[in-house]
Coordinates of C-alpha atoms in Angstrom, one line a residue:
L1 CA 35.5 -24.3 5.8
V2 CA 36.6 -21.3 3.1
V3 CA 33.7 -22.9 1.1
A4 CA 31.3 -23.6 3.9
L5 CA 31.4 -19.8 5.0
S6 CA 31.3 -18.7 1.6
I7 CA 28.2 -20.4 0.5
T8 CA 27.2 -18.8 4.0
G9 CA 27.4 -15.4 3.1
L10 CA 26.1 -15.7 -0.8
F11 CA 22.8 -16.3 1.3
R12 CA 23.2 -13.6 3.4
L13 CA 23.6 -11.5 0.6
T14 CA 21.1 -8.7 0.5
V15 CA 20.3 -5.6 -2.3
E16 CA 17.9 -3.8 0.9
N17 CA 20.0 -0.1 0.8
R18 CA 18.6 2.8 2.4
F19 CA 18.8 6.1 0.8
I20 CA 19.4 8.0 3.7
D21 CA 22.9 5.9 3.4
Y22 CA 24.1 7.7 1.4
F23 CA 25.3 10.8 3.2
Q24 CA 26.9 11.8 6.6
E25 CA 25.1 11.6 9.4
D26 CA 26.2 15.8 9.8
T27 CA 24.9 16.7 6.2
E28 CA 21.6 19.0 5.7
I29 CA 20.0 16.3 3.4
Y30 CA 20.5 13.5 5.6
Q31 CA 19.1 15.8 8.9
G32 CA 16.6 16.6 6.0
L33 CA 15.5 13.3 5.8
V34 CA 14.7 12.6 9.1
L35 CA 12.9 15.8 9.8
I36 CA 10.8 15.1 7.2
D37 CA 9.6 10.7 8.3
K38 CA 10.1 11.5 12.0
E39 CA 8.1 15.0 11.8
L40 CA 6.5 14.9 8.6
G41 CA 5.2 11.0 8.3
G42 CA 7.6 9.6 6.5
T43 CA 9.3 9.9 2.5
T44 CA 8.7 7.1 0.0
P45 CA 4.6 6.9 -0.6
L46 CA 3.4 3.6 -1.0
D47 CA -0.9 3.6 -2.5
I48 CA -2.9 1.0 -1.6
I49 CA -5.9 0.4 -3.6
I50 CA -8.6 -2.0 -2.7
D51 CA -11.5 -3.2 -5.7
A52 CA -14.3 -4.5 -4.6
P53 CA -14.6 -8.3 -5.1
Q54 CA -15.8 -9.4 -8.8
S55 CA -19.2 -10.6 -7.3
F56 CA -20.3 -7.9 -6.7
Y57 CA -20.1 -6.6 -9.7
E58 CA -21.7 -9.7 -11.3
E59 CA -24.5 -9.0 -8.5
Q60 CA -24.7 -5.4 -9.9
A61 CA -25.0 -6.6 -13.9
L62 CA -27.8 -9.3 -12.7
F63 CA -30.1 -6.3 -10.5
A64 CA -29.0 -3.5 -13.2
E65 CA -31.0 -6.6 -15.8
E66 CA -34.1 -7.0 -13.3
F67 CA -34.4 -3.7 -12.6
G68 CA -33.2 -1.4 -15.6
D69 CA -33.9 2.6 -14.5
D70 CA -34.4 1.8 -11.4
F71 CA -30.8 0.3 -10.3
G72 CA -29.2 2.6 -8.0
S73 CA -31.7 4.8 -8.0
G74 CA -30.6 5.1 -4.2
G75 CA -27.7 7.1 -4.6
I76 CA -24.3 5.9 -4.8
S77 CA -24.4 4.8 -0.8
G78 CA -26.5 2.8 -2.5
S79 CA -25.2 1.2 -5.6
S80 CA -21.4 1.2 -4.5
Y81 CA -19.5 -1.3 -2.5
W82 CA -17.5 1.0 -0.6
F83 CA -19.5 4.5 0.0
N84 CA -21.7 2.6 2.8
R85 CA -21.8 3.1 6.7
F86 CA -21.4 -0.7 7.2
A87 CA -18.5 -0.8 4.7
L88 CA -16.6 2.4 5.9
E89 CA -16.1 1.1 8.9
R90 CA -14.3 -1.5 7.6
V91 CA -12.5 1.0 5.2
D92 CA -11.3 2.1 9.3
A93 CA -10.4 -0.8 10.5
I94 CA -8.2 -1.5 7.8
H95 CA -6.4 1.9 8.8
S96 CA -6.3 1.3 12.0
Y97 CA -4.0 -1.3 10.7
L98 CA -1.5 0.2 8.5
D99 CA -1.3 3.7 10.9
Q100 CA 0.0 0.5 13.5
L101 CA 2.6 -0.7 11.5
P102 CA 6.2 0.4 13.0
E103 CA 7.3 1.6 8.8
T104 CA 4.5 3.4 8.1
G105 CA 4.1 7.5 9.4
K106 CA 1.3 9.3 7.1
V107 CA -1.8 7.1 7.0
L108 CA -4.8 8.9 4.7
S109 CA -7.8 7.2 2.9
M110 CA -11.8 7.8 3.5
A111 CA -11.6 6.9 7.2
S112 CA -9.6 10.2 7.2
T113 CA -12.5 11.8 5.5
M114 CA -14.8 10.4 7.7
G115 CA -13.1 10.9 10.9
L116 CA -13.9 14.9 9.6
L117 CA -16.7 14.6 8.8
E118 CA -18.5 13.1 12.2
Q119 CA -16.5 15.5 14.0
L120 CA -18.5 17.7 12.3
N121 CA -21.8 16.3 13.2
N122 CA -21.4 16.4 17.1
N123 CA -19.3 13.4 17.1
E124 CA -22.2 11.2 15.4
P125 CA -21.6 8.6 12.0
L126 CA -23.0 9.5 9.3
D127 CA -26.4 6.9 8.1
N128 CA -26.4 5.9 4.2
F129 CA -28.9 8.3 3.0
S130 CA -26.7 11.4 4.8
L131 CA -23.4 10.4 3.0
A132 CA -25.2 9.8 -0.3
I133 CA -26.6 13.3 -0.1
L134 CA -23.0 15.1 1.1
Y135 CA -21.5 13.2 -1.7
N136 CA -23.7 15.0 -3.6
R137 CA -24.3 18.1 -2.6
V138 CA -20.9 19.2 -1.5
P139 CA -19.1 21.6 -4.2
A140 CA -16.4 19.5 -6.7
Q141 CA -13.7 22.1 -4.8
I142 CA -14.4 20.1 -1.7
K143 CA -15.3 16.3 -3.4
S144 CA -12.2 16.6 -4.9
T145 CA -9.5 17.4 -1.5
L146 CA -12.5 14.8 1.3
F147 CA -13.6 12.3 -1.5
D148 CA -11.5 11.6 -5.3
P149 CA -8.1 11.0 -3.8
Y150 CA -9.4 8.2 -1.9
L151 CA -13.0 6.9 -3.5
G152 CA -13.5 5.3 -7.0
P153 CA -15.9 7.7 -9.3
D154 CA -18.5 4.6 -8.9
G155 CA -17.2 4.1 -5.2
N156 CA -15.9 1.1 -5.7
E157 CA -12.6 1.1 -5.4
V158 CA -11.1 2.4 -2.1
R159 CA -7.0 4.1 -1.8
F160 CA -4.9 4.0 1.0
S161 CA -1.8 6.3 0.5
L162 CA 0.8 6.2 3.1
R163 CA 4.0 7.4 3.1
V164 CA 7.2 4.8 4.3
I165 CA 9.6 6.1 7.2
D166 CA 12.6 5.3 5.1
S167 CA 15.5 6.1 7.6
D168 CA 13.7 2.7 9.8
K169 CA 17.2 0.5 10.3
N170 CA 14.6 -2.2 9.8
L171 CA 12.7 -1.9 6.6
N172 CA 12.4 -4.0 4.4
R173 CA 10.1 -3.0 1.4
N174 CA 9.5 -6.4 -0.3
D175 CA 9.2 -7.6 3.6
L176 CA 7.5 -4.8 4.4
L177 CA 4.9 -5.3 1.3
K178 CA 4.6 -8.8 1.4
K179 CA 3.3 -8.4 4.9
I180 CA 0.8 -5.4 4.1
R181 CA -0.7 -8.1 1.2
Q182 CA -1.0 -10.6 3.4
D183 CA -2.5 -9.4 6.0
L184 CA -5.3 -7.6 4.1
I185 CA -5.6 -10.7 2.9
T186 CA -6.2 -12.3 5.8
N187 CA -6.9 -10.8 8.4
F188 CA -9.8 -8.5 6.4
D189 CA -11.2 -11.4 4.7
L190 CA -10.1 -10.1 1.2
E191 CA -9.3 -12.1 -2.5
P192 CA -6.1 -12.1 -3.4
E193 CA -7.0 -9.6 -7.1
Q194 CA -9.1 -7.3 -4.1
V195 CA -5.9 -5.4 -3.8
R196 CA -3.5 -3.6 -5.8
L197 CA 0.2 -1.1 -4.3
A198 CA 1.4 1.1 -6.0
G199 CA 3.7 4.0 -5.9
A200 CA 7.3 4.6 -4.9
L201 CA 8.2 2.0 -3.3
V202 CA 6.9 -0.3 -5.0
L203 CA 8.8 0.5 -7.9
Y204 CA 12.0 1.0 -6.2
N205 CA 11.5 -2.5 -4.4
N206 CA 11.1 -4.3 -8.0
V207 CA 14.0 -2.1 -8.6
L208 CA 16.4 -3.7 -5.8
Q209 CA 14.5 -7.3 -6.3
S210 CA 15.5 -7.0 -10.4
L211 CA 19.2 -6.2 -9.7
F212 CA 19.4 -8.9 -7.3
S213 CA 18.8 -11.3 -9.8
S214 CA 20.8 -10.1 -12.6
Q215 CA 23.6 -8.9 -10.6
I216 CA 24.3 -10.9 -7.6
M217 CA 22.8 -14.4 -9.3
T218 CA 23.8 -14.0 -11.8
L219 CA 28.4 -13.2 -11.0
G220 CA 27.5 -16.4 -8.6
L221 CA 26.6 -18.8 -11.8
V222 CA 29.7 -16.7 -13.9
F223 CA 32.0 -17.7 -10.7
A224 CA 30.5 -20.9 -10.5
A225 CA 31.4 -21.5 -14.3
I226 CA 34.4 -20.0 -14.3
T227 CA 35.4 -23.0 -11.1
L228 CA 33.8 -25.4 -13.0
M229 CA 36.1 -25.1 -16.5
L230 CA 38.8 -24.2 -14.7
A231 CA 38.1 -27.6 -12.7
V232 CA 38.4 -29.1 -15.9
L233 CA 41.0 -27.5 -17.9
F234 CA 43.8 -27.8 -14.0
R235 CA 42.2 -31.7 -12.9

């Protein structure tokens, strides 16, 4: 019975923890972290970078070879993968998906920028021509705030910047990262190589997973080896 319970317990071991649990609930740092999570959109940053598919780059190379200097003359909305009206609708759908996850707080992306621009345009969506003119004519200081953090220079890469609610008692970082990646690939018809996850959340999760494999699994193997050795010596 002891052996059975021990084996069952081994498979239930986890390294998932919350930074906030290191502090008592009546401390200022605990209350501050809870306030940041609940009122300011989360604590731990996570960046989701989605590139254009490889097939798009191959098509671009063919068009550039065929049309030469005329290729790309229509502006960034005509030559880029993401910065056009139809692709931005897809970005907005991904933004909405990330925003509705219970573990996530504030989400920022090109959808945030387009929402602001549409408000300035009497709540009307911008067409490709307007997008190209706006991108080229907007001052560099404004572009660095509205476009640069969320859109690659060539318009073939988009970034979603979000923060995770670290005080969520149901938070499992490894499962969350796997779920986001799998859902993006499955629900939004993306190729696996298009999706990249980065940020402090990924780094912290990698540390925890390394801790699990290097310590918990190693200790298990050590105890198994000691048990085997003692069984041979004191048979």
